[in-house]
XYZ file of C-alpha atoms in Angstrom:
779
model
C -2.109 -66.381 13.311
C -1.589 -64.230 10.412
C -3.799 -65.241 7.485
C -2.693 -65.617 4.099
C -4.692 -63.776 1.336
C -5.500 -65.837 -1.529
C -5.645 -64.942 -5.147
C -9.510 -64.603 -6.550
C -9.925 -67.737 -8.901
C -9.726 -66.637 -12.553
C -12.788 -67.343 -14.490
C -12.034 -69.906 -17.640
C -12.328 -66.997 -20.249
C -9.963 -64.910 -17.986
C -7.541 -67.653 -18.062
C -8.094 -68.039 -22.031
C -7.413 -64.312 -22.578
C -4.383 -64.545 -20.600
C -3.150 -67.331 -22.549
C -3.678 -65.499 -25.853
C -2.134 -62.637 -24.591
C 0.788 -64.000 -23.509
C 1.093 -66.301 -26.531
C 0.983 -62.599 -28.355
C 3.797 -61.512 -26.579
C 6.124 -64.811 -27.178
C 4.831 -64.161 -31.720
C 6.046 -60.197 -31.027
C 10.064 -61.523 -28.682
C 10.040 -64.252 -31.383
C 9.950 -61.344 -34.650
C 12.425 -59.393 -32.242
C 14.651 -62.055 -32.272
C 14.554 -62.880 -35.614
C 12.422 -66.119 -35.514
C 8.777 -65.849 -36.535
C 7.095 -68.830 -36.822
C 9.916 -71.237 -35.546
C 8.969 -74.615 -35.655
C 11.929 -75.078 -32.785
C 11.491 -71.926 -30.951
C 7.485 -72.899 -31.186
C 8.539 -76.407 -29.634
C 10.261 -74.830 -26.584
C 7.321 -72.710 -25.910
C 4.987 -75.110 -25.240
C 7.729 -77.114 -23.155
C 8.331 -80.598 -23.181
C 9.933 -83.358 -20.057
C 12.926 -84.255 -19.887
C 15.236 -86.185 -17.574
C 17.516 -84.443 -15.135
C 20.601 -86.771 -15.123
C 22.679 -86.413 -11.279
C 24.017 -89.408 -10.544
C 23.603 -92.649 -11.521
C 21.122 -93.553 -8.991
C 19.324 -89.493 -9.323
C 17.673 -89.398 -13.034
C 14.248 -87.817 -12.845
C 11.643 -86.539 -14.863
C 11.427 -82.656 -14.954
C 9.031 -80.111 -16.981
C 11.205 -77.730 -18.676
C 9.987 -74.489 -20.790
C 11.158 -71.297 -22.546
C 9.134 -68.502 -21.168
C 7.336 -66.069 -23.287
C 10.367 -63.314 -23.068
C 11.844 -66.058 -24.895
C 14.769 -65.208 -22.507
C 14.399 -67.529 -19.319
C 13.772 -71.126 -19.056
C 11.445 -72.461 -16.049
C 12.026 -76.060 -15.140
C 10.175 -77.609 -12.438
C 11.069 -78.314 -9.211
C 10.060 -80.972 -6.480
C 12.025 -79.481 -3.766
C 9.489 -77.790 -0.626
C 10.042 -74.147 -0.387
C 12.677 -73.589 -3.433
C 11.957 -69.622 -4.535
C 10.627 -69.279 -8.354
C 13.615 -67.486 -8.718
C 15.574 -70.497 -8.338
C 13.473 -72.097 -11.164
C 14.561 -70.373 -13.865
C 17.754 -69.548 -15.617
C 18.330 -67.076 -18.391
C 19.502 -67.552 -22.017
C 22.641 -65.306 -21.755
C 23.833 -67.385 -19.317
C 24.280 -70.111 -21.168
C 27.623 -70.399 -22.603
C 27.241 -73.534 -24.853
C 24.734 -76.285 -25.672
C 26.548 -80.069 -26.584
C 24.625 -82.916 -28.030
C 25.545 -86.252 -26.694
C 27.717 -87.466 -24.250
C 29.879 -84.525 -23.895
C 30.083 -83.285 -20.554
C 31.586 -85.873 -17.384
C 28.454 -86.461 -16.063
C 27.212 -87.763 -19.449
C 30.115 -89.928 -20.209
C 29.645 -91.599 -16.662
C 25.604 -91.731 -16.101
C 24.457 -91.752 -19.732
C 26.085 -94.216 -21.212
C 23.351 -96.761 -21.352
C 21.240 -94.216 -23.708
C 21.403 -93.498 -27.043
C 23.485 -89.956 -27.874
C 21.111 -88.768 -30.277
C 18.857 -88.268 -27.295
C 21.223 -86.302 -24.952
C 22.227 -82.761 -24.282
C 23.735 -80.964 -21.837
C 23.458 -77.206 -21.113
C 26.663 -75.548 -20.074
C 26.568 -72.106 -18.240
C 28.964 -69.201 -18.599
C 29.314 -69.018 -14.449
C 30.388 -71.700 -12.221
C 27.406 -73.089 -11.927
C 27.338 -76.878 -12.779
C 26.287 -78.515 -15.565
C 22.731 -79.386 -16.857
C 22.485 -83.347 -18.500
C 19.402 -83.835 -19.929
C 18.391 -86.908 -21.871
C 14.785 -86.280 -24.167
C 11.986 -88.656 -25.378
C 12.916 -89.126 -28.515
C 15.053 -87.953 -30.967
C 13.109 -85.460 -32.104
C 12.543 -83.598 -28.807
C 16.377 -83.522 -28.021
C 17.017 -82.062 -31.473
C 14.046 -79.221 -31.158
C 15.922 -78.182 -27.763
C 19.492 -77.975 -29.124
C 18.537 -76.575 -32.357
C 16.035 -73.360 -30.371
C 18.452 -72.967 -27.721
C 21.650 -72.421 -30.047
C 19.364 -70.263 -32.475
C 18.057 -68.074 -29.871
C 21.669 -67.670 -28.232
C 23.113 -66.819 -32.221
C 20.264 -64.560 -32.722
C 20.315 -62.660 -29.115
C 24.275 -62.038 -29.733
C 23.517 -60.457 -33.255
C 20.721 -57.949 -31.976
C 22.232 -54.353 -31.889
C 21.621 -52.776 -28.289
C 18.613 -50.692 -28.903
C 17.356 -54.026 -30.231
C 18.154 -55.942 -26.476
C 17.390 -52.824 -24.706
C 14.059 -52.555 -26.039
C 13.194 -56.560 -25.842
C 14.591 -55.558 -21.641
C 12.465 -52.708 -21.123
C 9.673 -54.589 -22.627
C 9.894 -57.719 -20.702
C 10.431 -55.432 -17.419
C 7.284 -53.357 -18.946
C 5.494 -56.792 -18.842
C 6.421 -58.281 -15.430
C 5.298 -54.930 -13.902
C 1.542 -55.181 -15.480
C 1.014 -57.712 -12.224
C -2.824 -57.764 -13.540
C -1.942 -58.264 -17.049
C -4.556 -55.799 -18.589
C -1.795 -54.534 -21.180
C -2.684 -50.903 -19.210
C 0.033 -49.533 -16.306
C -0.882 -47.965 -13.105
C 1.048 -45.563 -11.434
C 1.854 -48.153 -8.649
C 2.930 -50.906 -11.577
C 5.411 -48.150 -13.076
C 6.814 -47.079 -9.555
C 7.646 -51.039 -9.528
C 8.697 -51.067 -12.720
C 11.045 -48.474 -12.301
C 12.805 -50.022 -9.601
C 12.696 -53.397 -11.241
C 14.869 -51.467 -14.138
C 17.315 -49.682 -10.856
C 16.248 -46.679 -10.521
C 14.712 -44.766 -7.705
C 12.172 -41.852 -8.371
C 10.302 -40.245 -5.734
C 6.262 -40.092 -5.530
C 6.476 -36.602 -6.660
C 8.773 -37.343 -10.179
C 7.102 -40.510 -10.654
C 3.484 -38.809 -10.816
C 4.981 -35.956 -13.306
C 6.327 -38.822 -15.521
C 2.801 -40.684 -15.566
C 0.788 -37.978 -15.587
C 3.078 -36.371 -18.961
C 1.946 -39.473 -20.822
C -1.751 -39.823 -19.481
C -2.696 -38.324 -22.503
C -6.164 -39.977 -21.955
C -6.145 -39.037 -18.821
C -7.393 -42.544 -17.874
C -5.142 -43.008 -14.413
C -3.837 -46.060 -16.880
C -1.088 -45.580 -19.672
C -1.853 -47.787 -22.635
C -0.260 -48.690 -26.007
C 1.219 -45.150 -27.423
C 1.254 -43.786 -24.003
C 3.636 -46.916 -22.690
C 5.824 -45.934 -25.498
C 5.953 -42.215 -24.886
C 7.365 -43.408 -21.199
C 9.899 -45.833 -23.224
C 10.786 -42.654 -25.590
C 11.405 -40.364 -22.005
C 12.931 -43.315 -20.178
C 15.380 -44.105 -22.861
C 15.945 -40.926 -23.724
C 20.141 -39.791 -24.326
C 20.739 -35.939 -24.250
C 24.488 -36.236 -23.480
C 24.149 -38.033 -26.790
C 21.711 -35.760 -28.218
C 23.772 -32.777 -27.421
C 26.835 -34.115 -29.086
C 24.322 -34.775 -32.244
C 23.081 -31.563 -32.162
C 26.769 -30.065 -33.038
C 27.118 -31.932 -35.807
C 23.198 -32.073 -37.416
C 21.251 -29.474 -39.216
C 18.112 -27.960 -38.356
C 15.831 -30.244 -39.667
C 17.876 -33.521 -37.098
C 20.254 -35.066 -39.958
C 23.633 -35.398 -39.880
C 24.821 -34.888 -43.144
C 27.342 -37.558 -44.782
C 30.498 -34.339 -44.434
C 29.564 -33.228 -40.687
C 29.772 -37.205 -39.784
C 33.125 -37.135 -41.502
C 34.030 -33.849 -39.319
C 32.864 -35.588 -36.361
C 34.770 -38.313 -36.771
C 37.899 -36.766 -37.629
C 37.525 -34.222 -34.943
C 36.459 -35.688 -32.252
C 37.211 -39.626 -32.758
C 40.435 -39.074 -34.247
C 39.412 -41.724 -36.706
C 42.206 -41.396 -39.522
C 40.264 -42.630 -42.355
C 36.629 -41.175 -41.869
C 35.830 -39.738 -45.555
C 36.231 -43.725 -46.499
C 33.718 -44.698 -43.043
C 31.586 -42.259 -42.721
C 29.387 -43.946 -46.432
C 29.803 -47.101 -44.247
C 28.576 -46.088 -41.395
C 24.957 -44.385 -42.374
C 24.785 -47.129 -44.812
C 25.393 -49.846 -41.766
C 23.462 -48.070 -39.006
C 21.136 -45.883 -40.213
C 17.455 -47.299 -39.725
C 15.409 -44.187 -41.839
C 15.517 -45.438 -45.404
C 14.540 -41.667 -46.346
C 17.739 -39.991 -44.706
C 20.000 -43.495 -45.934
C 19.500 -42.710 -49.223
C 20.122 -38.864 -48.684
C 23.968 -40.450 -47.055
C 22.800 -38.502 -43.965
C 22.420 -39.961 -40.193
C 19.355 -39.403 -37.796
C 19.826 -39.331 -34.353
C 18.867 -42.919 -33.691
C 21.337 -43.887 -36.148
C 24.327 -41.589 -34.399
C 22.895 -43.659 -31.192
C 23.484 -46.675 -32.910
C 26.867 -46.513 -34.257
C 28.244 -45.093 -30.403
C 26.478 -48.667 -29.175
C 28.035 -50.397 -31.892
C 31.619 -52.372 -32.280
C 32.949 -48.973 -34.144
C 31.765 -47.214 -31.508
C 33.479 -49.299 -28.799
C 36.361 -48.312 -26.652
C 38.112 -51.247 -27.908
C 40.070 -50.764 -31.473
C 37.754 -53.361 -33.202
C 41.058 -54.194 -35.686
C 42.610 -55.253 -32.227
C 39.815 -58.206 -32.639
C 41.827 -59.950 -35.631
C 45.723 -61.118 -34.931
C 47.246 -58.301 -36.349
C 50.407 -58.290 -34.854
C 53.608 -60.092 -36.286
C 53.461 -63.721 -35.927
C 56.586 -65.262 -37.119
C 58.825 -64.399 -34.343
C 60.286 -66.819 -32.141
C 57.606 -68.558 -29.737
C 59.848 -66.705 -26.602
C 59.323 -63.418 -28.020
C 55.306 -63.429 -27.180
C 53.262 -63.146 -23.939
C 51.082 -66.192 -23.518
C 47.829 -67.486 -21.636
C 48.616 -69.711 -19.049
C 46.647 -71.165 -16.760
C 48.035 -73.133 -13.512
C 46.440 -76.606 -11.915
C 44.153 -75.925 -15.046
C 41.934 -78.920 -13.884
C 40.658 -77.685 -10.729
C 37.739 -75.816 -10.574
C 37.717 -74.652 -6.917
C 40.392 -74.302 -4.247
C 44.177 -76.450 -4.190
C 42.886 -78.339 -1.504
C 39.443 -80.001 -1.641
C 38.075 -78.857 -4.670
C 36.836 -80.778 -8.010
C 38.936 -81.766 -10.382
C 37.442 -81.899 -13.856
C 37.973 -81.838 -17.582
C 35.102 -79.436 -18.086
C 38.139 -76.709 -16.503
C 40.397 -77.445 -19.709
C 37.596 -76.742 -21.796
C 36.475 -73.661 -19.942
C 40.335 -72.397 -20.106
C 40.877 -73.076 -23.527
C 37.833 -71.559 -24.922
C 38.728 -68.503 -22.256
C 42.289 -68.673 -24.706
C 44.559 -69.992 -22.682
C 47.119 -71.711 -24.543
C 49.017 -73.342 -22.261
C 47.497 -75.824 -19.752
C 49.036 -77.967 -16.814
C 48.536 -81.743 -15.802
C 49.475 -82.530 -12.465
C 49.678 -86.968 -13.169
C 50.042 -89.579 -10.649
C 49.854 -93.626 -10.970
C 46.114 -94.052 -10.630
C 44.484 -97.833 -10.616
C 44.179 -100.134 -13.538
C 47.366 -98.788 -15.378
C 45.787 -95.342 -15.951
C 47.568 -92.347 -14.826
C 45.064 -89.632 -13.392
C 45.629 -86.058 -12.606
C 44.762 -84.335 -9.420
C 46.576 -81.970 -6.602
C 49.102 -84.483 -4.949
C 48.931 -84.911 -1.634
C 45.828 -83.128 -1.247
C 42.008 -84.608 -1.028
C 41.081 -83.314 -4.668
C 38.990 -85.123 -6.708
C 40.758 -87.137 -9.662
C 39.822 -87.570 -13.289
C 41.664 -89.664 -16.081
C 44.319 -88.489 -18.071
C 43.146 -89.633 -20.972
C 40.102 -87.844 -20.507
C 42.209 -84.630 -20.186
C 44.128 -85.504 -23.298
C 40.558 -86.150 -25.215
C 39.081 -82.970 -24.162
C 42.223 -81.140 -24.764
C 41.800 -82.848 -28.531
C 38.379 -81.444 -29.240
C 39.087 -77.934 -28.040
C 42.753 -76.887 -28.190
C 41.696 -74.923 -31.119
C 38.246 -73.699 -31.236
C 39.019 -69.941 -29.811
C 42.863 -69.839 -31.275
C 45.213 -71.701 -34.052
C 48.047 -71.003 -32.777
C 49.923 -73.406 -30.074
C 49.266 -74.919 -27.222
C 51.162 -75.855 -24.527
C 51.370 -78.748 -22.532
C 52.662 -78.574 -18.965
C 53.591 -81.935 -17.359
C 54.577 -82.232 -13.539
C 55.255 -85.987 -14.118
C 54.862 -88.514 -10.257
C 54.006 -91.655 -12.581
C 56.008 -94.924 -12.500
C 57.691 -95.658 -15.781
C 55.010 -97.908 -16.644
C 52.625 -95.411 -16.504
C 55.030 -92.687 -17.919
C 54.722 -95.099 -20.946
C 50.906 -94.955 -20.716
C 51.031 -91.032 -20.850
C 53.183 -90.928 -23.952
C 51.189 -93.785 -25.551
C 47.756 -91.488 -25.224
C 49.541 -88.581 -25.984
C 50.383 -90.191 -29.443
C 47.461 -91.997 -30.669
C 44.811 -89.248 -29.430
C 46.492 -85.994 -30.064
C 48.283 -88.120 -33.530
C 49.722 -85.537 -36.170
C 48.732 -82.533 -33.569
C 51.412 -83.101 -31.004
C 55.024 -81.994 -31.879
C 57.447 -84.533 -32.169
C 60.038 -83.343 -33.922
C 61.693 -79.594 -34.887
C 59.729 -77.663 -37.669
C 62.069 -77.475 -40.573
C 64.913 -78.694 -39.025
C 65.391 -75.075 -37.087
C 68.092 -76.128 -34.004
C 69.210 -72.455 -33.121
C 66.106 -70.376 -31.579
C 62.417 -71.385 -31.130
C 59.790 -71.791 -33.978
C 57.437 -68.822 -34.523
C 53.693 -69.400 -33.296
C 52.706 -68.942 -36.907
C 54.565 -72.222 -38.145
C 53.726 -73.951 -34.477
C 49.873 -73.540 -35.524
C 47.539 -76.268 -35.213
C 50.468 -78.020 -32.731
C 50.447 -79.199 -29.101
C 54.002 -79.031 -27.530
C 54.923 -80.839 -24.715
C 56.614 -79.394 -21.525
C 58.386 -81.928 -19.417
C 61.677 -83.639 -18.153
C 64.259 -84.326 -20.701
C 66.867 -87.788 -20.610
C 69.934 -86.083 -20.211
C 71.724 -88.392 -22.805
C 69.132 -86.796 -25.325
C 70.893 -83.004 -23.779
C 69.673 -81.889 -27.083
C 65.682 -82.804 -27.606
C 66.103 -81.212 -31.642
C 69.077 -84.156 -32.332
C 66.095 -87.233 -32.594
C 66.114 -89.770 -29.662
C 68.831 -92.768 -28.683
C 68.681 -95.999 -27.057
C 68.310 -94.835 -23.289
C 65.285 -96.897 -22.224
C 64.627 -94.530 -18.903
C 67.443 -92.756 -16.095
C 66.473 -90.463 -12.913
C 65.918 -87.000 -13.387
C 65.381 -84.103 -10.850
C 61.569 -84.065 -9.996
C 59.887 -80.640 -9.664
C 57.029 -80.838 -7.517
C 55.450 -77.742 -6.993
C 52.287 -79.439 -5.065
C 55.093 -80.390 -2.096
C 55.540 -76.775 -1.837
C 51.740 -75.794 -0.033
C 51.385 -74.211 2.373
C 49.180 -76.600 4.367
C 49.883 -79.096 7.441
C 48.123 -81.838 6.206
C 49.789 -81.410 2.842
C 53.129 -81.022 4.426
C 51.889 -84.470 6.403
C 51.821 -86.417 3.560
C 54.754 -84.788 1.853
C 56.884 -86.273 4.804
C 55.156 -89.219 5.294
C 55.278 -90.428 1.363
C 59.032 -89.793 1.880
C 59.480 -87.798 -1.465
C 62.469 -88.395 -3.318
C 64.175 -85.370 -5.265
C 64.638 -87.549 -8.384
C 62.229 -89.567 -10.873
C 62.874 -91.808 -13.452
C 61.995 -91.094 -16.707
C 60.422 -93.157 -19.372
C 62.137 -92.509 -23.290
C 58.848 -92.561 -24.671
C 57.468 -89.157 -22.440
C 61.063 -87.802 -23.067
C 60.618 -88.211 -26.448
C 57.329 -86.187 -26.323
C 59.425 -83.296 -25.055
C 60.829 -81.342 -28.357
C 61.411 -77.420 -27.736
C 60.419 -77.335 -23.870
C 62.576 -78.757 -21.650
C 62.249 -78.124 -17.932
C 65.630 -77.391 -16.098
C 66.184 -76.107 -12.704
C 66.908 -72.272 -12.715
C 70.631 -71.960 -11.796
C 70.965 -68.604 -12.491
C 71.616 -65.833 -15.309
C 73.649 -67.232 -18.416
C 77.048 -67.010 -18.293
C 77.501 -65.364 -22.088
C 80.796 -67.687 -22.550
C 78.734 -70.927 -21.679
C 74.978 -70.004 -23.077
C 72.180 -72.596 -22.001
C 70.195 -74.035 -24.873
C 67.580 -72.000 -25.630
C 65.142 -75.200 -25.555
C 65.706 -75.343 -21.563
C 62.709 -73.650 -19.492
C 62.726 -73.128 -16.431
C 59.513 -72.782 -13.615
C 59.529 -70.163 -10.649
C 56.868 -69.948 -7.941
C 56.161 -66.102 -8.153
C 57.933 -64.655 -4.949
C 61.324 -65.896 -6.298
C 60.111 -64.416 -9.939
C 59.282 -61.224 -8.164
C 62.111 -61.315 -6.328
C 64.195 -61.757 -9.600
C 62.337 -58.595 -11.264
C 62.849 -56.799 -8.513
C 66.776 -57.240 -8.331
C 67.874 -58.207 -11.497
C 64.835 -56.778 -13.896
C 67.189 -56.127 -16.942
C 68.801 -59.584 -16.931
C 65.670 -61.066 -16.364
C 64.362 -59.838 -19.642
C 67.463 -60.797 -21.749
C 67.351 -64.338 -20.440
C 63.289 -64.267 -21.615
C 64.330 -62.807 -24.926
C 66.012 -66.409 -25.693
C 64.646 -68.483 -23.285
C 60.295 -69.317 -21.815
C 59.797 -68.575 -18.171
C 57.238 -70.402 -16.195
C 55.198 -68.240 -13.316
C 52.846 -70.151 -10.944
C 50.788 -69.026 -7.664
C 52.929 -69.099 -4.388
C 52.054 -72.143 -1.883
C 50.326 -70.414 0.536
C 47.340 -69.277 -1.993
C 45.313 -72.695 -0.848
C 42.291 -71.072 -1.766
C 43.493 -70.350 -5.788
C 44.003 -66.683 -4.977
C 46.036 -64.928 -7.642
C 48.503 -62.805 -7.941
C 49.369 -59.492 -10.447
C 50.772 -60.781 -13.873
C 51.513 -57.116 -14.264
C 55.076 -57.215 -12.950
C 56.079 -60.323 -14.622
C 55.233 -59.027 -18.196
C 57.229 -56.024 -17.602
C 60.354 -58.278 -17.149
C 59.532 -60.609 -20.669
C 57.875 -63.398 -18.474
C 55.763 -65.320 -21.164
C 53.566 -68.184 -19.330
C 52.645 -66.098 -16.430
C 50.286 -68.854 -14.623
C 47.403 -68.003 -12.973
C 44.401 -69.789 -11.030
C 41.238 -69.430 -14.082
C 38.652 -70.139 -12.085
C 39.192 -67.391 -9.948
C 37.177 -64.239 -10.518
C 38.978 -60.802 -9.662
C 41.157 -58.287 -10.374
C 43.986 -60.322 -11.596
C 42.340 -62.076 -13.848
C 40.762 -58.832 -15.549
C 43.673 -57.618 -15.800
C 44.756 -60.621 -17.704
C 41.694 -61.405 -19.903
C 42.207 -57.669 -20.835
C 45.392 -58.486 -21.744
C 45.204 -61.387 -24.165
C 42.071 -59.823 -25.482
C 44.243 -57.833 -27.748
C 46.315 -59.814 -31.136
C 42.278 -61.141 -31.748
C 41.726 -63.676 -28.568
C 44.880 -65.553 -29.861
C 46.434 -65.858 -26.399
C 49.645 -64.673 -27.754
C 50.461 -61.216 -27.450
C 53.833 -59.857 -29.158
C 55.845 -58.222 -26.650
C 57.143 -54.647 -27.025
C 60.294 -53.831 -28.816
C 62.586 -53.254 -26.174
C 61.734 -56.425 -24.537
C 63.071 -58.519 -27.383
C 65.864 -56.117 -28.237
C 69.094 -58.171 -27.262
C 70.932 -54.697 -26.915
C 68.704 -53.377 -24.244
C 68.752 -51.892 -20.832
C 65.441 -51.559 -20.190
C 64.542 -51.909 -16.482
C 60.978 -51.256 -15.163
C 61.895 -50.788 -11.602
C 64.808 -48.377 -12.670
C 63.007 -46.122 -15.841
C 65.778 -43.885 -17.577
C 65.688 -42.079 -21.045
C 65.372 -44.934 -23.987
C 63.376 -45.900 -26.763
C 60.976 -47.242 -24.802
C 57.579 -45.179 -26.428
C 56.404 -41.608 -26.450
C 54.862 -40.948 -22.717
C 51.327 -40.008 -22.974
C 49.107 -37.777 -21.256
C 45.505 -39.556 -21.040
C 41.819 -37.233 -20.407
C 39.177 -39.310 -19.826
C 35.808 -38.032 -18.472
C 33.349 -40.892 -17.514
C 29.986 -39.134 -19.061
C 27.219 -41.742 -17.857
C 26.062 -45.193 -17.204
C 23.204 -47.280 -18.771
C 21.290 -49.780 -17.402
C 23.239 -51.467 -14.761
C 22.586 -54.913 -13.587
C 20.739 -54.893 -9.988
C 23.101 -55.924 -7.571
C 20.986 -57.029 -4.709
C 17.815 -59.105 -6.526
C 15.231 -57.469 -3.581
C 12.844 -55.681 -5.342
C 13.464 -52.340 -3.318
C 17.058 -52.287 -3.701
C 18.855 -49.784 -5.793
C 22.208 -49.488 -6.791
C 24.634 -46.623 -6.049
C 26.929 -46.836 -8.541
C 30.740 -44.992 -8.461
C 33.605 -45.652 -11.190
C 37.200 -46.247 -10.691
C 39.844 -45.843 -13.227
C 42.778 -47.721 -12.477
C 46.082 -48.352 -14.440
C 48.287 -51.035 -14.123
C 51.713 -50.752 -15.246
C 54.834 -50.343 -14.543
C 55.428 -48.763 -11.340
C 55.277 -45.306 -12.234
C 52.421 -45.330 -14.285
C 49.766 -47.548 -11.057
C 47.276 -45.064 -10.386
C 43.105 -45.169 -9.393
C 40.862 -42.344 -9.031
C 37.610 -42.365 -8.951
C 33.567 -40.538 -9.768
C 31.152 -39.384 -6.995
C 28.586 -42.034 -5.264
C 25.129 -41.603 -7.548
C 22.407 -42.658 -5.250
C 19.521 -44.711 -6.334
C 20.468 -45.032 -10.212
C 21.570 -47.653 -11.556
C 19.105 -47.163 -14.873
C 20.991 -44.409 -16.285
C 23.178 -41.991 -13.546
C 25.529 -39.146 -14.946
C 28.912 -38.452 -13.839
C 30.378 -35.856 -15.920
C 33.736 -36.149 -14.548
C 37.175 -35.034 -15.957
C 40.485 -37.251 -15.395
C 44.177 -36.867 -16.276
C 46.653 -39.964 -15.763
C 50.360 -39.416 -16.994
C 51.318 -42.799 -18.422
C 55.470 -43.298 -18.852
C 55.315 -46.770 -20.697
C 52.012 -46.919 -22.767
C 52.961 -50.296 -24.130
C 52.789 -51.730 -20.959
C 49.996 -49.971 -19.261
C 46.463 -52.004 -19.112
C 43.217 -49.540 -17.662
C 41.188 -51.066 -16.087
C 37.179 -49.525 -15.143
C 35.089 -50.955 -12.572
C 31.678 -49.949 -11.062
C 30.592 -50.753 -7.913
C 27.492 -50.279 -5.540
C 28.478 -48.254 -2.999
C 28.183 -49.149 0.850
C 29.065 -46.618 3.697
C 28.698 -49.259 6.058
C 30.507 -53.015 4.529
C 32.580 -53.635 1.207
C 31.437 -52.128 -1.619
C 29.525 -54.969 -4.375
C 30.995 -55.421 -7.696
C 28.760 -54.258 -10.718
C 31.157 -54.633 -13.431
C 34.364 -54.000 -15.305
C 35.979 -53.448 -18.199
C 40.091 -54.020 -18.947
C 42.139 -53.125 -21.871
C 45.911 -52.438 -23.045
C 46.693 -49.047 -23.439
C 47.723 -49.387 -26.917
C 44.198 -50.792 -27.579
C 42.594 -47.530 -26.341
C 40.235 -45.404 -29.058
C 39.628 -41.907 -28.602
C 36.501 -39.467 -28.880
C 32.961 -40.638 -27.466
C 32.780 -44.206 -26.833
C 31.059 -46.882 -25.027
C 32.578 -49.108 -22.481
C 30.565 -52.471 -22.381
C 30.675 -54.288 -18.892
C 31.778 -57.485 -17.760
C 30.585 -59.606 -15.396
C 32.689 -61.042 -12.226
C 33.163 -63.947 -14.742
C 34.480 -61.883 -17.868
C 31.121 -62.532 -19.459
C 29.847 -59.235 -21.245
C 26.601 -57.724 -19.889
C 23.859 -57.940 -22.679
C 23.283 -54.022 -22.146
C 25.063 -52.653 -19.299
C 27.576 -49.876 -20.386
C 29.447 -46.615 -19.544
C 29.915 -43.532 -21.971
C 33.308 -41.831 -21.473
C 35.077 -39.416 -23.515
C 38.663 -40.052 -24.413
C 41.664 -38.263 -25.361
C 45.289 -38.878 -25.309
C 48.057 -36.600 -26.479
C 51.715 -36.760 -26.233
C 53.662 -35.693 -22.887
C 55.966 -32.532 -23.457
C-alpha cells in the first residue's frame, strides 16, 4: 500500500505571511486592472455565500470567491473527488452577467425570491448558466457590479498588459512554496505552464544568465530580466531597426515611411502622429514625436495593427438598397441548443444567436397546453418552450448587437385558435417593432435595411385572397394553405414513424390574424425560375433544402443569381443532419442566396466561415452583395467563370512569421503543443485552396515558422481567408487550437497580427499569429 505524503503543517506566522502576500498580489492585480481600492473588487476577493439554483428542488448554499489573480472565481463544491480545476472558472469565459430573473432557470425556479437578490452568469461556451441568489441586495450588487467592472477593464487592457498579467499569474502558480523566489525546478514548471518545452541545458543557461546574485534562486529584478528574455520579439526588433536611429527611436517621418512602404496605408502622414500619441508609453519619445520599440510593438498588437481592416468594424456599406441585395446572417432551428432529435430547446439559444449578429431566426410552432403555443422540433423528443417566452427574448435582444431588421421565420403547425394567440403575442409584445404595413407605401420592391431599422418582419404563409400583402387586409377569416414542414424531412426512423402515425396533411388552415402579420416575406413553394412575361411578386420567397439549392446553383447558377436580385431565398440544412452539423454557405452566397441558415449551436469550419463573412460591415448581420450579383444584366456564373466585370484578379503573398501564447489543448502539465498553421481560401471553385506550414515541436509560447505562400484569387469579392492553428498529432486527428476567418476584401497589408478565436468564435486574450501580407494585381 502506498503511503500518502502529507504536507508539513504551516505555523500561524507562516499562514499570516502567506495571507499578507496573497493580499499584496491581489492589490497589484487590481491596480493592473485599473481598479485600485475598488469596493466591489475587495468584496469579491473576500468572497461570500450564494445560493446556487438548479431546479425547483435543488437550491444549495455555496461559497464563491475571486482569486488573487483577479481573473478566476473559485466555487465551493460538496462533490466527492471533484478536481480542483473544476471548482474554478475564468472571468474570460463569462459572456454576460444578468441581474434579476433573466434566464429560464431563474424564471422557473426563483420567482419566490425578489429580483434584486438574483443574478445569473452566462458563459461563452455551451456551459449551463450559473443562476445565483445573494443573501442581500447589497451582496448581489457587489457581485454584478464587480464582475462587470473586471470584464470591462480586462477587455480594455492592451495586449502587452494582458501578456504581463498572464505571465505574472503563471509565475505565481509556479512558485509552489510562495517565497517569491524561483528555483530552477520552478522555472522549468513555469515554462511548461506557458506551453514551451525547454531542455535542461537551455533552462539552466537562461537561469544562470538571470541569477546575477548567484543564490540559485531568481528574485525581483532577476525575475523581471527572465520576463524580458521570455517576451522578446526578435522578428519585430528586426523590422524596428530598419526604420529607427542608433538611439533606438523611430522618428515620425520614418514611421510614415514604414506605414506607407510596408503597411500600404494611404493616410500614413495623418496616421503616424496619432499612433505615436496613442501607443507610445515613453513620455520623452512622445514629446519628441517619435516611437520606441515598446510603442511599435503596442501599435502592431493593436486594432490598427490587426489583419482585419478596422474601418470595416463599423457599417460602411450602402444600406439603402433593397433587402434582397444583402446577405443576411441567419440561424436554422434557432431554439435548439444541441442536436435535432433529443436536445434541449431554450430561449437562451435565441439570445446567443441574436448577440452573435444573427438577423433571421426560426420558430417551429405547435399547439401547446392551456391554449399557449409551444416551440420545439416537431415529431422529435426535443424539449418544448413557450412561444410567448421566445417572443419576449427576441424583443429584448433583437437590436442589442445591430439596429437592422430581424426576420422571424415561422414554421406554423398550430390550430387556428392557437395561431390567433401567436398573432396576439407578437402584436402585444413587439408593439411598434412589428412591421404590419408597407414602408412608405412601397409596393414594387423591398424597402432597404436602413428603412427597416428597429423593425421585426414575419416570414410566413399568407391567405390566397390577400395575394398582395402590401394591399391591406380583407375580411376572410381562415382558409387552407400549403403546409411547409421541414421537420418531416428529417432522416430518422423514429421521426418517419411519428410522421406516418400523425397522417400529415399537405395543407393547413391559416388564421387571418397570423396572415396579417406577414408583409414582405410571403412563403411560397418554388415552382421554377420566373417566366419573364409573368414575373412573380417580389415579396414571394421560397425555402430550399441545401441539396436542392446546391443542385440549382450547379445547374442554373446565372438564373439563381437573377432570381435572388429581386426575391429572397432561404436555405436550410439537409434532413440527414440530425447531429446539427452544418454545410458550407459559400456556394450559396456565390449565387446570391441571402438567408443561408446554419445551426449556430454547432462550432466548426462552416460556422467560422459564416462568422468571418458577417464580421464585415460593422457586425450588422447585413453584407451588401457584390455589384455583379445585383446587376439585372449580369451573366456571372460561379461554376463557369468567363471574362467579365467581376473585379481584378489578385495574387496574395502571405508569410507566416511566428505565433504567440498559443493555448494548451491538453491541460496536463507535461503536454506541450506542436503547432502548425493551415491557410484556407473559401470562394468560387477555382479559388478554393489550402496550404500549411511545417510543424514546430514543443513550443506553443513563441513558435517561429518564417514560411511564405502564394495564392491566386480569381474573384476577390467572394473569397474568404481562414487561418487555422492545430496541435499536430502523428497517431490521431490534430487538435484544434484556434482560428481566424475574414473576407479577402477586409485584409490589411504589411506586418499584421491575427488575434485567434476559440472553437466557439470568442477571442483568446493574448493568442496571436504574426504575418506579412502583400496583395498584387495579376497580370
